[in-house]
């Protein structure tokens, strides 16, 4: 088990806390959604309660160099408002200003470093940059799950140089996702969707070792349907993955996994929100149509599988759920998950956006904050940013 902030001594220590304050900003640098900051408050408050000197670091966007529009100032201001407390912001990341401000910090005070990605050493996990970052603090805490699949200086390199632990948010993500895949109550049902099969193949392969039922929907499904000999019209298909799709379906058989594909589909003549919806059976989609959603019969079959499930993991939409004409399947599956008494884990990205959009945010066990990170965690059972954290010392 990885050490959490409750397992290490933070008393009067300088704590370097990696957070995910990559918040959406409008053109006037106003924060559109401060959820990532609000969710971080329990970890921040706990650290401050230990009379620690808190140094917060995060990335924001993808700056090429130091660009004012990527400054963390709006996040520092918002955090200050939420805590009703001053949050100092350094003008650099590991330069003179940061060093001086970190040195002057008193117990209970907060310093935020400027955007980590203003320094090339961050993404390169550069040794010198890691050392400078580590030199600012006594202890390192990672609470940024969304970047834990990256081997960056602030998510990986610096952890090797300081006593370390994960924060409450990271701990929650690890427990929810690993708890579900390593120790699931059965039946265990996974739903995968989205458009790109190449992104999800490893996840599907790994899930086939664990689940009782695997549901494949979304654009991905048509590569499998074509592999089975179906006519999928203009639906998106990755022809380079047909053989792999066959191998995965063979693996499902071998492992006795109930492998479910859509049997009917809402289709349009073009990839457009205005494309008029017409239903086709999966094996007979007309040549001028493409599947953009699953149909009613598929929903019925998928719902039946979900009804008896005790653990459900969902990653990827069942159709183009951003468009009213093609949101049906995703909405129905989201509803079934929300109604379920199972442990329900929603991977980040589009499925998280869908569960929130359809109003089921509070009806699921866990919504992951990291799309890429949660996929990689499902796939490999760990992440660089987790692996690098020390295990809890066991009492004799
Ligand atoms: P991904 O990034 O691979 O998880 O894909 C998510 C995207 O897949 C969403 O934006 C959906 O609109 C899209 N998607 C879902 N089903 C389909 C489909 N049948 N055809 C094309 N795109 C789809």
Tab-separated table of C-alpha atoms and ligand atoms in Angstrom:
chain	number	residue	atom	x	y	z
A	1	UNK	CA	0.000	0.000	0.000
A	2	UNK	CA	1.247	3.459	-0.884
A	3	UNK	CA	1.926	5.981	1.878
A	4	UNK	CA	-0.689	8.679	2.225
A	5	UNK	CA	-0.286	12.030	3.940
A	6	UNK	CA	-1.585	10.439	7.127
A	7	UNK	CA	1.341	8.000	7.118
A	8	UNK	CA	4.172	10.549	7.116
A	9	UNK	CA	5.347	13.289	9.434
A	10	UNK	CA	4.445	16.723	8.088
A	11	UNK	CA	4.851	18.714	11.326
A	12	UNK	CA	6.517	22.033	10.546
A	13	UNK	CA	7.874	20.550	7.315
A	14	UNK	CA	8.092	22.296	3.961
A	15	UNK	CA	5.705	20.253	1.864
A	16	UNK	CA	5.850	20.305	-1.947
A	17	UNK	CA	2.325	19.384	-3.085
A	18	UNK	CA	1.779	18.479	-6.765
A	19	UNK	CA	-1.837	19.262	-7.653
A	20	UNK	CA	-3.848	19.371	-10.856
A	21	UNK	CA	-4.902	23.010	-11.128
A	22	UNK	CA	-5.093	22.765	-14.913
A	23	UNK	CA	-8.386	24.672	-14.751
A	24	UNK	CA	-10.317	25.912	-17.793
A	25	UNK	CA	-9.877	29.678	-18.312
A	26	UNK	CA	-11.764	32.096	-20.552
A	27	UNK	CA	-10.055	34.753	-22.715
A	28	UNK	CA	-9.972	37.145	-19.742
A	29	UNK	CA	-8.244	34.639	-17.458
A	30	UNK	CA	-11.415	33.938	-15.494
A	31	UNK	CA	-11.781	30.381	-14.223
A	32	UNK	CA	-14.772	28.680	-15.884
A	33	UNK	CA	-14.879	25.746	-13.504
A	34	UNK	CA	-13.025	25.683	-10.168
A	35	UNK	CA	-13.911	22.095	-9.325
A	36	UNK	CA	-10.278	20.928	-9.410
A	37	UNK	CA	-9.360	23.555	-6.810
A	38	UNK	CA	-12.380	22.841	-4.608
A	39	UNK	CA	-11.655	19.099	-4.649
A	40	UNK	CA	-8.096	19.736	-3.512
A	41	UNK	CA	-9.163	21.606	-0.351
A	42	UNK	CA	-9.260	18.594	2.031
A	43	UNK	CA	-5.636	17.684	1.261
A	44	UNK	CA	-4.512	21.313	1.530
A	45	UNK	CA	-6.366	21.860	4.807
A	46	UNK	CA	-4.973	18.665	6.303
A	47	UNK	CA	-1.410	19.657	5.413
A	48	UNK	CA	-1.914	23.136	6.900
A	49	UNK	CA	-3.363	21.620	10.071
A	50	UNK	CA	0.021	19.914	10.569
A	51	UNK	CA	1.603	23.391	10.806
A	52	UNK	CA	3.409	22.657	7.574
A	53	UNK	CA	4.746	25.254	5.150
A	54	UNK	CA	2.912	24.469	1.951
A	55	UNK	CA	4.435	24.844	-1.514
A	56	UNK	CA	1.907	24.056	-4.255
A	57	UNK	CA	2.912	23.231	-7.828
A	58	UNK	CA	0.880	22.431	-10.941
A	59	UNK	CA	0.928	22.663	-14.707
A	60	UNK	CA	-1.649	24.659	-16.672
A	61	UNK	CA	-2.242	24.050	-20.373
A	62	UNK	CA	0.544	23.453	-22.829
A	63	UNK	CA	2.729	26.587	-22.861
A	64	UNK	CA	5.704	26.579	-25.236
A	65	UNK	CA	7.613	28.967	-22.983
A	66	UNK	CA	6.723	31.462	-20.248
A	67	UNK	CA	3.439	32.927	-21.531
A	68	UNK	CA	1.305	35.199	-19.341
A	69	UNK	CA	-1.941	33.534	-20.417
A	70	UNK	CA	-0.732	30.284	-18.824
A	71	UNK	CA	0.085	31.867	-15.460
A	72	UNK	CA	-1.272	30.104	-12.372
A	73	UNK	CA	-2.282	33.488	-10.927
A	74	UNK	CA	-6.045	32.898	-11.370
A	75	UNK	CA	-5.719	29.568	-9.529
A	76	UNK	CA	-3.714	31.180	-6.711
A	77	UNK	CA	-6.327	33.929	-6.339
A	78	UNK	CA	-9.222	31.453	-6.342
A	79	UNK	CA	-7.529	29.189	-3.794
A	80	UNK	CA	-6.939	32.216	-1.573
A	81	UNK	CA	-10.645	33.096	-1.781
A	82	UNK	CA	-11.733	29.556	-0.967
A	83	UNK	CA	-9.395	29.311	2.031
A	84	UNK	CA	-9.816	32.937	3.044
A	85	UNK	CA	-6.071	33.055	3.328
A	86	UNK	CA	-3.168	34.593	1.419
A	87	UNK	CA	-1.675	32.410	-1.305
A	88	UNK	CA	1.666	33.826	-2.437
A	89	UNK	CA	2.639	33.237	-6.057
A	90	UNK	CA	6.251	33.114	-7.149
A	91	UNK	CA	7.169	34.646	-10.491
A	92	UNK	CA	9.250	31.608	-11.474
A	93	UNK	CA	9.282	27.865	-10.839
A	94	UNK	CA	12.635	27.083	-9.274
A	95	UNK	CA	14.393	30.448	-9.764
A	96	UNK	CA	15.454	33.156	-7.335
A	97	UNK	CA	11.942	34.262	-6.448
A	98	UNK	CA	10.728	30.737	-5.637
A	99	UNK	CA	13.822	29.945	-3.587
A	100	UNK	CA	13.509	33.180	-1.583
A	101	UNK	CA	9.744	32.826	-1.040
A	102	UNK	CA	10.031	29.142	-0.083
A	103	UNK	CA	12.789	29.982	2.391
A	104	UNK	CA	10.719	32.715	4.019
A	105	UNK	CA	7.586	30.564	4.404
A	106	UNK	CA	6.244	30.219	7.934
A	107	UNK	CA	4.138	27.398	9.331
A	108	UNK	CA	0.605	27.510	7.962
A	109	UNK	CA	1.578	29.722	4.999
A	110	UNK	CA	1.080	28.868	1.328
A	111	UNK	CA	3.266	29.510	-1.683
A	112	UNK	CA	2.243	28.559	-5.211
A	113	UNK	CA	4.995	28.119	-7.808
A	114	UNK	CA	4.421	29.392	-11.345
A	115	UNK	CA	3.319	26.946	-14.035
A	116	UNK	CA	5.689	23.964	-13.988
A	117	UNK	CA	5.609	23.785	-17.775
A	118	UNK	CA	7.294	27.191	-18.027
A	119	UNK	CA	10.436	25.086	-17.496
A	120	UNK	CA	11.463	22.591	-20.179
A	121	UNK	CA	12.929	20.403	-17.453
A	122	UNK	CA	9.447	19.543	-16.187
A	123	UNK	CA	8.266	17.350	-19.077
A	124	UNK	CA	11.816	16.142	-19.759
A	125	UNK	CA	12.116	14.972	-16.143
A	126	UNK	CA	15.473	16.721	-16.179
A	127	UNK	CA	17.741	15.778	-13.294
A	128	UNK	CA	18.915	19.316	-12.490
A	129	UNK	CA	15.356	20.635	-12.537
A	130	UNK	CA	14.221	17.767	-10.266
A	131	UNK	CA	16.994	18.628	-7.799
A	132	UNK	CA	16.049	22.310	-7.756
A	133	UNK	CA	12.401	21.449	-7.193
A	134	UNK	CA	13.267	19.022	-4.409
A	135	UNK	CA	15.573	21.578	-2.773
A	136	UNK	CA	12.581	23.826	-2.097
A	137	UNK	CA	10.970	21.344	0.305
A	138	UNK	CA	11.434	18.580	2.901
A	139	UNK	CA	8.575	16.319	1.820
A	140	UNK	CA	6.786	15.622	-1.475
A	141	UNK	CA	3.075	14.849	-1.838
A	142	UNK	CA	1.436	13.916	-5.144
A	143	UNK	CA	-2.286	14.582	-5.436
A	144	UNK	CA	-2.449	15.029	-9.230
A	145	UNK	CA	-3.963	11.821	-10.545
A	146	UNK	CA	-4.586	13.274	-14.021
A	147	UNK	CA	-0.833	13.476	-14.695
A	148	UNK	CA	0.262	10.398	-12.741
A	149	UNK	CA	0.733	8.462	-15.995
A	150	UNK	CA	3.439	10.944	-17.004
A	151	UNK	CA	7.087	10.580	-15.997
A	152	UNK	CA	7.588	14.296	-15.474
A	153	UNK	CA	9.850	15.992	-12.934
A	154	UNK	CA	6.985	16.998	-10.647
A	155	UNK	CA	5.168	13.656	-10.904
A	156	UNK	CA	8.108	11.280	-10.897
A	157	UNK	CA	11.688	12.573	-10.669
A	158	UNK	CA	11.212	14.734	-7.592
A	159	UNK	CA	9.535	11.912	-5.674
A	160	UNK	CA	12.777	9.962	-5.776
A	161	UNK	CA	14.596	12.753	-3.981
A	162	UNK	CA	12.280	13.366	-1.011
A	163	UNK	CA	10.261	11.465	1.587
A	164	UNK	CA	6.890	11.128	-0.130
A	165	UNK	CA	3.226	10.213	-0.008
A	166	UNK	CA	0.006	10.562	-1.987
A	167	UNK	CA	-2.717	13.072	-1.098
A	168	UNK	CA	-6.378	12.290	-0.438
A	169	UNK	CA	-7.492	12.651	-4.086
A	170	UNK	CA	-4.820	10.291	-5.424
A	171	UNK	CA	-5.554	7.866	-2.609
A	172	UNK	CA	-9.241	7.866	-3.534
A	173	UNK	CA	-8.508	7.210	-7.217
A	174	UNK	CA	-6.086	4.382	-6.449
A	175	UNK	CA	-8.424	2.701	-3.967
A	176	UNK	CA	-11.470	2.979	-6.223
A	177	UNK	CA	-9.883	1.810	-9.470
A	178	UNK	CA	-7.448	-0.784	-8.161
A	179	UNK	CA	-10.001	-2.012	-5.617
A	180	UNK	CA	-12.447	-2.649	-8.439
A	181	UNK	CA	-10.055	-4.426	-10.773
A	182	UNK	CA	-8.053	-6.400	-8.240
A	183	UNK	CA	-10.784	-7.406	-5.869
A	184	UNK	CA	-14.147	-7.044	-7.620
A	185	UNK	CA	-17.467	-8.246	-6.326
A	186	UNK	CA	-18.856	-10.393	-9.147
A	187	UNK	CA	-20.352	-10.330	-11.684
A	188	UNK	CA	-17.826	-7.744	-12.859
A	189	UNK	CA	-18.933	-5.875	-15.995
A	190	UNK	CA	-16.752	-3.449	-17.975
A	191	UNK	CA	-18.111	-1.147	-20.655
A	192	UNK	CA	-15.724	0.335	-23.198
A	193	UNK	CA	-16.588	2.739	-25.960
A	194	UNK	CA	-15.309	5.832	-27.703
A	195	UNK	CA	-13.925	6.146	-31.164
A	196	UNK	CA	-10.367	4.928	-31.291
A	197	UNK	CA	-9.835	1.203	-30.984
A	198	UNK	CA	-6.046	1.667	-31.036
A	199	UNK	CA	-6.257	3.604	-27.752
A	200	UNK	CA	-8.264	0.925	-26.003
A	201	UNK	CA	-6.854	-2.378	-27.225
A	202	UNK	CA	-4.495	-2.848	-24.300
A	203	UNK	CA	-7.267	-1.944	-21.863
A	204	UNK	CA	-9.622	-4.477	-23.457
A	205	UNK	CA	-6.903	-7.122	-23.442
A	206	UNK	CA	-6.186	-6.520	-19.767
A	207	UNK	CA	-9.875	-6.342	-18.786
A	208	UNK	CA	-10.493	-9.714	-20.447
A	209	UNK	CA	-8.317	-11.255	-17.716
A	210	UNK	CA	-10.550	-9.808	-15.031
A	211	UNK	CA	-14.175	-9.289	-16.026
A	212	UNK	CA	-17.174	-11.592	-16.408
A	213	UNK	CA	-18.779	-9.444	-19.112
A	214	UNK	CA	-17.190	-6.982	-21.499
A	215	UNK	CA	-19.446	-4.602	-23.391
A	216	UNK	CA	-17.932	-2.879	-26.421
A	217	UNK	CA	-19.848	0.048	-27.901
A	218	UNK	CA	-19.152	3.356	-29.631
A	219	UNK	CA	-17.176	3.715	-32.833
A	220	UNK	CA	-14.809	0.981	-31.697
A	221	UNK	CA	-17.458	-1.688	-32.023
A	222	UNK	CA	-17.520	-1.579	-35.835
A	223	UNK	CA	-13.990	-2.968	-36.182
A	224	UNK	CA	-15.155	-5.998	-34.184
A	225	UNK	CA	-18.399	-6.312	-36.153
A	226	UNK	CA	-16.492	-6.151	-39.433
A	227	UNK	CA	-14.069	-8.772	-38.099
A	228	UNK	CA	-17.086	-11.034	-37.589
A	229	UNK	CA	-18.132	-10.531	-41.221
A	230	UNK	CA	-20.692	-7.759	-40.769
A	231	UNK	CA	-21.424	-5.008	-43.288
A	232	UNK	CA	-20.858	-1.834	-41.338
A	233	UNK	CA	-21.324	0.711	-44.152
A	234	UNK	CA	-19.374	3.928	-43.612
A	235	UNK	CA	-18.928	3.335	-39.858
A	236	UNK	CA	-15.442	4.028	-38.523
A	237	UNK	CA	-13.294	0.921	-38.795
A	238	UNK	CA	-9.599	0.460	-38.187
A	239	UNK	CA	-8.704	-2.065	-40.886
A	240	UNK	CA	-5.258	-2.555	-39.393
A	241	UNK	CA	-6.858	-3.910	-36.219
A	242	UNK	CA	-9.239	-6.515	-37.687
A	243	UNK	CA	-6.966	-9.455	-36.870
A	244	UNK	CA	-6.379	-8.116	-33.372
A	245	UNK	CA	-10.130	-7.741	-32.880
A	246	UNK	CA	-10.528	-11.420	-33.814
A	247	UNK	CA	-7.784	-12.385	-31.360
A	248	UNK	CA	-9.476	-10.422	-28.575
A	249	UNK	CA	-12.796	-12.137	-29.264
A	250	UNK	CA	-11.011	-15.525	-29.232
A	251	UNK	CA	-9.439	-14.591	-25.922
A	252	UNK	CA	-12.873	-13.700	-24.547
A	253	UNK	CA	-14.130	-17.166	-25.516
A	254	UNK	CA	-11.122	-18.842	-23.976
A	255	UNK	CA	-11.551	-16.890	-20.756
A	256	UNK	CA	-15.284	-17.488	-20.705
A	257	UNK	CA	-15.982	-13.765	-20.807
A	258	UNK	CA	-19.390	-12.729	-22.053
A	259	UNK	CA	-18.350	-10.414	-24.924
A	260	UNK	CA	-21.192	-8.120	-25.974
A	261	UNK	CA	-21.323	-5.980	-29.110
A	262	UNK	CA	-24.215	-3.766	-30.252
A	263	UNK	CA	-26.826	-5.679	-32.239
A	264	UNK	CA	-28.489	-2.565	-33.637
A	265	UNK	CA	-27.408	0.997	-34.287
A	266	UNK	CA	-28.592	4.550	-34.811
A	267	UNK	CA	-26.979	5.566	-38.097
A	268	UNK	CA	-26.602	8.700	-40.209
A	269	UNK	CA	-25.456	9.307	-43.760
A	270	UNK	CA	-22.736	11.615	-42.515
A	271	UNK	CA	-20.782	12.458	-39.358
A	272	UNK	CA	-22.938	15.418	-38.410
A	273	UNK	CA	-25.154	16.412	-35.500
A	274	UNK	CA	-27.948	17.071	-37.960
A	275	UNK	CA	-27.674	13.717	-39.735
A	276	UNK	CA	-31.135	12.128	-39.607
A	277	UNK	CA	-31.101	8.986	-37.487
A	278	UNK	CA	-32.055	5.657	-39.021
A	279	UNK	CA	-31.830	2.269	-37.298
A	280	UNK	CA	-29.898	-0.679	-38.761
A	281	UNK	CA	-29.008	-4.141	-37.476
A	282	UNK	CA	-25.251	-4.320	-36.816
A	283	UNK	CA	-24.472	-6.799	-39.612
A	284	UNK	CA	-26.459	-4.935	-42.277
A	285	UNK	CA	-25.715	-1.235	-42.148
A	286	UNK	CA	-26.440	0.303	-45.567
A	287	UNK	CA	-23.317	1.272	-47.485
A	288	UNK	CA	-24.085	5.022	-47.359
A	289	UNK	CA	-24.759	5.040	-43.566
A	290	UNK	CA	-22.460	5.012	-40.536
A	291	UNK	CA	-23.166	3.859	-36.989
A	292	UNK	CA	-23.200	6.809	-34.593
A	293	UNK	CA	-25.000	5.262	-31.608
A	294	UNK	CA	-26.222	1.930	-30.309
A	295	UNK	CA	-29.905	1.106	-30.814
A	296	UNK	CA	-32.791	0.078	-28.539
A	297	UNK	CA	-32.191	-3.679	-28.723
A	298	UNK	CA	-28.532	-3.253	-27.785
A	299	UNK	CA	-29.512	-1.070	-24.837
A	300	UNK	CA	-31.866	-3.812	-23.653
A	301	UNK	CA	-29.139	-6.469	-23.812
A	302	UNK	CA	-26.543	-4.244	-22.160
A	303	UNK	CA	-28.975	-3.231	-19.414
A	304	UNK	CA	-29.669	-6.887	-18.652
A	305	UNK	CA	-25.940	-7.492	-18.149
A	306	UNK	CA	-25.655	-4.405	-15.961
A	307	UNK	CA	-28.646	-5.341	-13.823
A	308	UNK	CA	-26.959	-8.335	-12.188
A	309	UNK	CA	-23.518	-6.696	-11.962
A	310	UNK	CA	-21.864	-6.104	-8.583
A	311	UNK	CA	-18.951	-4.131	-10.029
A	312	UNK	CA	-19.122	-1.892	-13.118
A	313	UNK	CA	-16.339	0.016	-14.820
A	314	UNK	CA	-17.213	2.368	-17.680
A	315	UNK	CA	-14.755	3.984	-20.058
A	316	UNK	CA	-15.886	5.577	-23.339
A	317	UNK	CA	-19.238	6.652	-24.737
A	318	UNK	CA	-21.554	4.282	-26.616
A	319	UNK	CA	-22.126	6.781	-29.408
A	320	UNK	CA	-21.627	10.419	-30.279
A	321	UNK	CA	-23.270	11.479	-27.034
A	322	UNK	CA	-22.441	15.139	-27.638
A	323	UNK	CA	-25.238	15.170	-30.273
A	324	UNK	CA	-28.893	14.927	-29.316
A	325	UNK	CA	-29.706	12.558	-32.207
A	326	UNK	CA	-27.074	10.096	-31.058
A	327	UNK	CA	-26.998	10.421	-27.248
A	328	UNK	CA	-29.645	7.742	-26.627
A	329	UNK	CA	-27.365	4.739	-25.977
A	330	UNK	CA	-24.922	6.579	-23.746
A	331	UNK	CA	-27.769	8.194	-21.804
A	332	UNK	CA	-29.515	4.854	-21.231
A	333	UNK	CA	-26.332	3.118	-20.132
A	334	UNK	CA	-25.507	6.057	-17.825
A	335	UNK	CA	-29.005	5.714	-16.339
A	336	UNK	CA	-28.587	1.964	-15.817
A	337	UNK	CA	-25.244	2.518	-14.104
A	338	UNK	CA	-26.758	5.220	-11.887
A	339	UNK	CA	-29.609	2.895	-10.886
A	340	UNK	CA	-27.302	-0.013	-10.140
A	341	UNK	CA	-26.444	-1.049	-6.587
A	342	UNK	CA	-23.025	-2.197	-7.826
A	343	UNK	CA	-19.734	-0.451	-7.152
A	344	UNK	CA	-19.648	1.873	-10.166
A	345	UNK	CA	-16.422	3.391	-11.448
A	346	UNK	CA	-16.472	5.937	-14.261
A	347	UNK	CA	-13.210	6.473	-16.146
A	348	UNK	CA	-12.354	10.082	-16.876
A	349	UNK	CA	-12.821	11.980	-20.109
A	350	UNK	CA	-15.969	11.520	-22.176
A	351	UNK	CA	-17.740	8.997	-19.936
A	352	UNK	CA	-17.222	11.258	-16.925
A	353	UNK	CA	-18.564	14.203	-18.949
A	354	UNK	CA	-21.576	12.100	-19.989
A	355	UNK	CA	-22.486	10.945	-16.476
A	356	UNK	CA	-22.345	14.579	-15.319
A	357	UNK	CA	-24.287	15.885	-18.351
A	358	UNK	CA	-27.106	13.380	-17.813
A	359	UNK	CA	-27.365	14.310	-14.120
A	360	UNK	CA	-26.010	11.160	-12.469
A	361	UNK	CA	-22.884	12.621	-10.859
A	362	UNK	CA	-24.005	11.726	-7.334
A	363	UNK	CA	-25.353	8.296	-8.227
A	364	UNK	CA	-22.050	6.540	-8.905
A	365	UNK	CA	-19.308	5.308	-6.592
A	366	UNK	CA	-16.390	7.072	-8.245
A	367	UNK	CA	-15.760	9.384	-11.185
A	368	UNK	CA	-12.112	9.454	-12.096
A	369	UNK	CA	-10.527	12.849	-12.712
A	370	UNK	CA	-7.988	11.483	-15.188
A	371	UNK	CA	-8.983	10.077	-18.581
A	372	UNK	CA	-5.543	8.958	-19.750
A	373	UNK	CA	-4.394	8.077	-16.252
A	374	UNK	CA	-7.431	5.925	-15.435
A	375	UNK	CA	-7.102	4.057	-18.750
A	376	UNK	CA	-3.455	3.329	-18.126
A	377	UNK	CA	-4.186	2.264	-14.555
A	378	UNK	CA	-6.871	-0.156	-15.807
A	379	UNK	CA	-4.408	-1.461	-18.347
A	380	UNK	CA	-1.275	-1.938	-16.292
A	381	UNK	CA	-2.428	-1.860	-12.685
A	382	UNK	CA	-0.066	0.967	-11.791
A	383	UNK	CA	1.263	4.341	-12.992
A	384	UNK	CA	4.740	5.918	-12.809
A	385	UNK	CA	3.439	8.586	-10.409
A	386	UNK	CA	2.070	5.907	-8.090
A	387	UNK	CA	4.889	3.420	-8.415
A	388	UNK	CA	7.462	5.976	-7.324
A	389	UNK	CA	5.699	6.648	-4.016
A	390	UNK	CA	6.996	4.706	-1.009
A	391	UNK	CA	4.996	1.839	0.398
A	392	UNK	CA	3.650	2.222	3.913
A	393	UNK	CA	6.035	0.741	6.438
A	394	UNK	CA	4.325	-2.221	8.024
A	395	UNK	CA	4.266	-2.361	11.839
A	396	UNK	CA	5.894	-5.508	13.263
B	1	LIG	P1	-12.331	8.312	-27.298
B	1	LIG	O1	-11.477	9.547	-27.219
B	1	LIG	O2	-11.709	7.228	-28.114
B	1	LIG	O3	-12.821	7.838	-25.938
B	1	LIG	O4	-13.612	8.727	-28.115
B	1	LIG	C1	-14.589	9.567	-27.602
B	1	LIG	C2	-15.358	10.080	-28.745
B	1	LIG	O5	-15.872	8.997	-29.484
B	1	LIG	C3	-16.558	10.901	-28.349
B	1	LIG	O6	-16.302	12.236	-28.633
B	1	LIG	C4	-17.678	10.349	-29.237
B	1	LIG	O7	-18.329	11.363	-29.910
B	1	LIG	C5	-16.948	9.474	-30.217
B	1	LIG	N1	-17.766	8.364	-30.696
B	1	LIG	C6	-18.523	7.515	-29.993
B	1	LIG	N2	-19.174	6.666	-30.784
B	1	LIG	C7	-18.836	6.982	-32.059
B	1	LIG	C8	-19.210	6.462	-33.328
B	1	LIG	N3	-20.062	5.441	-33.428
B	1	LIG	N4	-18.672	7.013	-34.422
B	1	LIG	C9	-17.802	8.053	-34.298
B	1	LIG	N5	-17.420	8.590	-33.131
B	1	LIG	C10	-17.929	8.057	-32.016
